[in-house]
Short mmCIF file of C-alpha atoms in Angstrom, two decimals:
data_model
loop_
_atom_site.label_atom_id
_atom_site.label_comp_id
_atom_site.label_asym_id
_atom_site.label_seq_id
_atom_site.Cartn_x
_atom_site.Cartn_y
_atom_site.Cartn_z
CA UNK A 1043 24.69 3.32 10.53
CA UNK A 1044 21.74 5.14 12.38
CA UNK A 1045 18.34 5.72 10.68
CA UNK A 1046 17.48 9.40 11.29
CA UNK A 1047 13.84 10.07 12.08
CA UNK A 1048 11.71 13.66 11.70
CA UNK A 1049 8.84 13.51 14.40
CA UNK A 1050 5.42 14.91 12.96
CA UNK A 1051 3.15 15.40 15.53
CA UNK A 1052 1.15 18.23 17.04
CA UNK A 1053 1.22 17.58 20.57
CA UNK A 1054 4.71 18.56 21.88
CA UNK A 1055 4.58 15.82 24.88
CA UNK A 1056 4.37 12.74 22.19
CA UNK A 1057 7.18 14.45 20.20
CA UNK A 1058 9.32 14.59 23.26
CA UNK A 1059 8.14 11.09 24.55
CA UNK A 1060 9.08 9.54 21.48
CA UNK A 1061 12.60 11.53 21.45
CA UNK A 1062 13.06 10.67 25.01
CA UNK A 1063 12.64 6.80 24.08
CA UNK A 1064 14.58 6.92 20.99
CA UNK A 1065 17.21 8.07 22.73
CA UNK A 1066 17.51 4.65 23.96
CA UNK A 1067 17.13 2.54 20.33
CA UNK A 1068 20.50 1.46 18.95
CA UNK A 1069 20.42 2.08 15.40
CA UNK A 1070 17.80 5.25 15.33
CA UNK A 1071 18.28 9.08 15.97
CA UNK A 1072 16.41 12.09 16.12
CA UNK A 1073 17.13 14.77 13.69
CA UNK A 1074 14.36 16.85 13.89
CA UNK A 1075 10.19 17.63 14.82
CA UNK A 1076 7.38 19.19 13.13
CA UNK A 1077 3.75 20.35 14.33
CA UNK A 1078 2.09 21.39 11.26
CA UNK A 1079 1.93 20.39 7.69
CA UNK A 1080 4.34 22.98 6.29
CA UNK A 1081 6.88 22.36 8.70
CA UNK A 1082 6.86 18.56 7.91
CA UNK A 1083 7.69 19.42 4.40
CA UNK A 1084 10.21 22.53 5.00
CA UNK A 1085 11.97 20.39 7.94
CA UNK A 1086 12.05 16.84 5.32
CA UNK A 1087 13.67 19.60 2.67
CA UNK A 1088 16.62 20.91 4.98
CA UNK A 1089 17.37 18.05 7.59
CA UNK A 1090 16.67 15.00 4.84
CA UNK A 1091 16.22 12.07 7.51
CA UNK A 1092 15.89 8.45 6.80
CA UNK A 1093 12.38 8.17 8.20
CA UNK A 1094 9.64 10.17 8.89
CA UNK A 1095 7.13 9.43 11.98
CA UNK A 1096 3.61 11.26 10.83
CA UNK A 1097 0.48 12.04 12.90
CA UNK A 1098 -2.17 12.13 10.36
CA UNK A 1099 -3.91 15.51 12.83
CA UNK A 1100 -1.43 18.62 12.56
CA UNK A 1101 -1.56 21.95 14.23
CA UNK A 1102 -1.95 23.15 10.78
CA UNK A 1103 -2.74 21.22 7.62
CA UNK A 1104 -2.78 17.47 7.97
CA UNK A 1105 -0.91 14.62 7.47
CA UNK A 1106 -1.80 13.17 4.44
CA UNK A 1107 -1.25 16.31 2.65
CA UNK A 1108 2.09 16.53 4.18
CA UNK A 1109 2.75 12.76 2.98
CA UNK A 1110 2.01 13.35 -0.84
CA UNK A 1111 4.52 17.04 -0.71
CA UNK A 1112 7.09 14.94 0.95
CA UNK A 1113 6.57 12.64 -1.90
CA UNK A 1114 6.34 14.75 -4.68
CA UNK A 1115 9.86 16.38 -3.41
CA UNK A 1116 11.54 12.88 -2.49
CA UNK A 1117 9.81 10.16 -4.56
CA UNK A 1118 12.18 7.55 -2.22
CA UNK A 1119 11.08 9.09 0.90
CA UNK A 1120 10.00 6.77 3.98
CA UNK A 1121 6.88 7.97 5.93
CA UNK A 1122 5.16 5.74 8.44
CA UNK A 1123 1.57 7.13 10.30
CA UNK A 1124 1.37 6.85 13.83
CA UNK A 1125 -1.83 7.82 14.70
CA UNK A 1126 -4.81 7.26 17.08
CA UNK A 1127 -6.81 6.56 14.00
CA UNK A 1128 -7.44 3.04 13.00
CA UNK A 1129 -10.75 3.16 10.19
CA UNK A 1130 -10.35 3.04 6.78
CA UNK A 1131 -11.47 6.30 5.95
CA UNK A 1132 -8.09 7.06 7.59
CA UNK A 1133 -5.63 4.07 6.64
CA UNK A 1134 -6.68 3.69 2.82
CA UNK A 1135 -5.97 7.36 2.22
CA UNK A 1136 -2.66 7.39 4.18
CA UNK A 1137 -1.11 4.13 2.07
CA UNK A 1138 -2.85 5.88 -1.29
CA UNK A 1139 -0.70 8.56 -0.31
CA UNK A 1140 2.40 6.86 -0.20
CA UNK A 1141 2.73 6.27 2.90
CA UNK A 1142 4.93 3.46 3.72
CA UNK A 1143 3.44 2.40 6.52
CA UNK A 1144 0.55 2.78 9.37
CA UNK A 1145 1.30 2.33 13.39
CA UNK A 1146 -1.30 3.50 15.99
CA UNK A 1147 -0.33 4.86 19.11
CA UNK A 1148 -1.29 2.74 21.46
CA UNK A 1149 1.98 0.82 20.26
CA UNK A 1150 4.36 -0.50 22.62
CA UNK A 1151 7.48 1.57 22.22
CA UNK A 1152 9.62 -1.39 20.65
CA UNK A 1153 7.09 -2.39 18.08
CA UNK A 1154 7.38 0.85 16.82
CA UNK A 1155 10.83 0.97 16.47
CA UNK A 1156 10.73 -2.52 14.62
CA UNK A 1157 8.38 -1.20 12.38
CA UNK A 1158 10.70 1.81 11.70
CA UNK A 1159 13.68 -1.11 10.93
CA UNK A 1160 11.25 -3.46 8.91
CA UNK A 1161 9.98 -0.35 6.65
CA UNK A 1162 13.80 0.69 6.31
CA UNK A 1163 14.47 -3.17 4.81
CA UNK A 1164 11.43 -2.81 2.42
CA UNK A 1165 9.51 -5.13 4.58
CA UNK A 1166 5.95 -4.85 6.54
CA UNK A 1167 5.43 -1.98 9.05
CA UNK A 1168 1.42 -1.90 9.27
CA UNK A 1169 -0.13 -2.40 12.41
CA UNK A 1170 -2.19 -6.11 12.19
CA UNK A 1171 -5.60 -4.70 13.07
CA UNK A 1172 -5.34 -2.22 10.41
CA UNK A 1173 -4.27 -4.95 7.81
CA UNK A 1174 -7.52 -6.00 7.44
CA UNK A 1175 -9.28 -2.71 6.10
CA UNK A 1176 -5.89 -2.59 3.57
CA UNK A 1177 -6.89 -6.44 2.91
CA UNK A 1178 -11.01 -5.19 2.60
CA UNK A 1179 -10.07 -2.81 -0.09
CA UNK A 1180 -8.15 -4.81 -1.66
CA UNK A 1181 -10.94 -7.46 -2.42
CA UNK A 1182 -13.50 -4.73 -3.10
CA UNK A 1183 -11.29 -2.92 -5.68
CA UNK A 1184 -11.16 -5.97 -7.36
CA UNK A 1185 -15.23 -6.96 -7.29
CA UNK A 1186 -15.32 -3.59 -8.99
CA UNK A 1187 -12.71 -3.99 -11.66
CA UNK A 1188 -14.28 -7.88 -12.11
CA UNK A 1189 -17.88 -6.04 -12.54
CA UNK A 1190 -16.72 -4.16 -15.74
CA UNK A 1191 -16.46 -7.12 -17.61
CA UNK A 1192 -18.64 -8.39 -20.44
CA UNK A 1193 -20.25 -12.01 -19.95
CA UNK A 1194 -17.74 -12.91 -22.47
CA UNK A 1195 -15.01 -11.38 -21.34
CA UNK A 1196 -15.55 -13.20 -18.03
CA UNK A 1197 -15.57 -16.38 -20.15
CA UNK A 1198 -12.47 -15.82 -22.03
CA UNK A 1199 -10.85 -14.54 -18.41
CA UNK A 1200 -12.04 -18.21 -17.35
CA UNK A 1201 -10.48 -20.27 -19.85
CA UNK A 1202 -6.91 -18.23 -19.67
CA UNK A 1203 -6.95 -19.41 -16.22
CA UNK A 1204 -7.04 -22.65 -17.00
CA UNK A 1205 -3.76 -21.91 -19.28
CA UNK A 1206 -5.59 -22.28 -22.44
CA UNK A 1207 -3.96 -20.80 -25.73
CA UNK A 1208 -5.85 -18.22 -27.90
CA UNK A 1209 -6.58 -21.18 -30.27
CA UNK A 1210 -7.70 -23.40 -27.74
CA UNK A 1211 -10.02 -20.80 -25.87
CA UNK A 1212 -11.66 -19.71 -29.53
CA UNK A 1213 -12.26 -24.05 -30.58
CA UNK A 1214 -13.76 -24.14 -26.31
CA UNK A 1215 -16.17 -20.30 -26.90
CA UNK A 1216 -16.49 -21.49 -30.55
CA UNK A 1217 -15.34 -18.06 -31.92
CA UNK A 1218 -12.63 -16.91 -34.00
CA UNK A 1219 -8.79 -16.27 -32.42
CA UNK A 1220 -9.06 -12.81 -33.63
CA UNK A 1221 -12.07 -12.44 -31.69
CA UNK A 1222 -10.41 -14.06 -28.15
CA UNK A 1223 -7.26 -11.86 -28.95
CA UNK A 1224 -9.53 -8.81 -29.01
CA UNK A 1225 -11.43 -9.82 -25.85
CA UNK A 1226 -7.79 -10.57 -24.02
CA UNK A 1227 -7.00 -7.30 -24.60
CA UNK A 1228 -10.11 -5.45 -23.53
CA UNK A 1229 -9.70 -7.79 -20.22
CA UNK A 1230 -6.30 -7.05 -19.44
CA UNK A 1231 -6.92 -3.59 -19.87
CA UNK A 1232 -10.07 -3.48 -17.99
CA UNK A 1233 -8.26 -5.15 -14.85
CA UNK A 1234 -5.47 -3.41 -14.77
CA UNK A 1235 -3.36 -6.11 -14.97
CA UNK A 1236 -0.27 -6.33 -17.45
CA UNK A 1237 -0.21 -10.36 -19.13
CA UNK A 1238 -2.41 -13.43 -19.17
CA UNK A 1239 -0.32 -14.96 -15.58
CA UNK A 1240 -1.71 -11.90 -13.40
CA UNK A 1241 -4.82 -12.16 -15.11
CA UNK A 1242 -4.97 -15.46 -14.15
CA UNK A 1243 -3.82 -15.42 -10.91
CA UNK A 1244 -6.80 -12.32 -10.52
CA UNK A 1245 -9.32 -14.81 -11.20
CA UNK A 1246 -7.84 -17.27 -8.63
CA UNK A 1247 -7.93 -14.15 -6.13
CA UNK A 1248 -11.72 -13.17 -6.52
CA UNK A 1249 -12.57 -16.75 -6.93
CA UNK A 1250 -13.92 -17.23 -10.36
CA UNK A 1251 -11.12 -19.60 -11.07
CA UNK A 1252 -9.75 -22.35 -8.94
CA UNK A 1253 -5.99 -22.69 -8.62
CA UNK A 1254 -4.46 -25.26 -10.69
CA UNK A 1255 -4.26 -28.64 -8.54
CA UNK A 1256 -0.75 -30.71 -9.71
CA UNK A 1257 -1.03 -34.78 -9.56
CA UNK A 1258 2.07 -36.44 -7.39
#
């Protein structure tokens, strides 16, 4: 079965480039092209493909835009970036978008195709030197979500990674269980995270906590 691709771009020569080497990929197909923001969306609408390839600068509009309408029409959809455009300012707003993921196009041909099979399979299609702003924001999202905790909430976020019970955390901060209940809620709540296991494994990531070390 051949993934079917919609080429968003605004400069007709890499539209036809990429159609000219797709041409040659088992397994992918060309259903269709875009230049500007509106025809992205109109063109996903009636042709439907499997993928779509988009520049982040249109003709008209731009691509992000045209990412999030995709989107909001086809919650499913698959949209990778290809783009000359390798900041963050660029890649944090494309994968907030929904984008599934972010090539640049300075790509050998092949890589991009792979990428086009491995975001297909659910698996990772951005580009290694943009990993590292995605990784970047990633860490600083979490400082900031870390900062809006209490001195004691940072405590009691502590002593849950440690696996400590309610009871056992209130005997350790020598207050009451009702008390630690209340301040593993606020916590939770505050990080964004849903039980005590991600919370814990959050403190392990911005490196209050240590991960737990197992005797052989």
């Amino acid at each position: 079965m051949s993934i079917s691709l919609l080429l968003v771009d605004d400069h007709k020569i890499v539209r036809q480039g990429l159609r000219f080497f797709f041409q040659s990929v088992e397994g992918i197909s060309v259903l269709g092209e875009a230049e500007t923001e509106n025809e992205a969306v109109s063109q996903f609408i009636t042709l439907q493909p499997d993928v779509v390839l988009m520049d982040l600068q249109l003709k008209s509009g731009d691509g992000i835009q045209a990412t999030k309408r995709i989107l909001t029409e086809s919650p499913n959809a698959i949209i990778i970036v290809v783009t000359s455009f390798s900041d963050q300012d660029y890649v944090i707003p494309a994968l907030q978008a929904g984008a599934k993921g972010y090539q640049l196009k300075d790509v050998d041909p092949e890589e991009l195709a792979q990428t086009i099979f491995a975001a297909v399979q659910g698996g990772n299609a951005i580009h290694p030197s943009v990993m590292n702003h995605v990784l970047s924001h990633m860490t600083s999202e979490k400082d900031q979500r870390l900062a809006t905790l209490t001195e004691r909430e940072l405590g009691v976020l502590i002593e849950i990674s440690t696996g400590r019970s309610n009871k056992e955390i209130a005997l350790e901060l020598q207050i009451s269980e009702l008390t630690v209940k209340t301040h593993v809620s606020r916590l939770l709540s505050k990080l964004g995270v849903q039980d005590r296991t991600q919370a814990a494994l959050f403190a392990i990531q911005v490196g209050v906590a240590k991960p737990p070390s197992f005797d052989v």
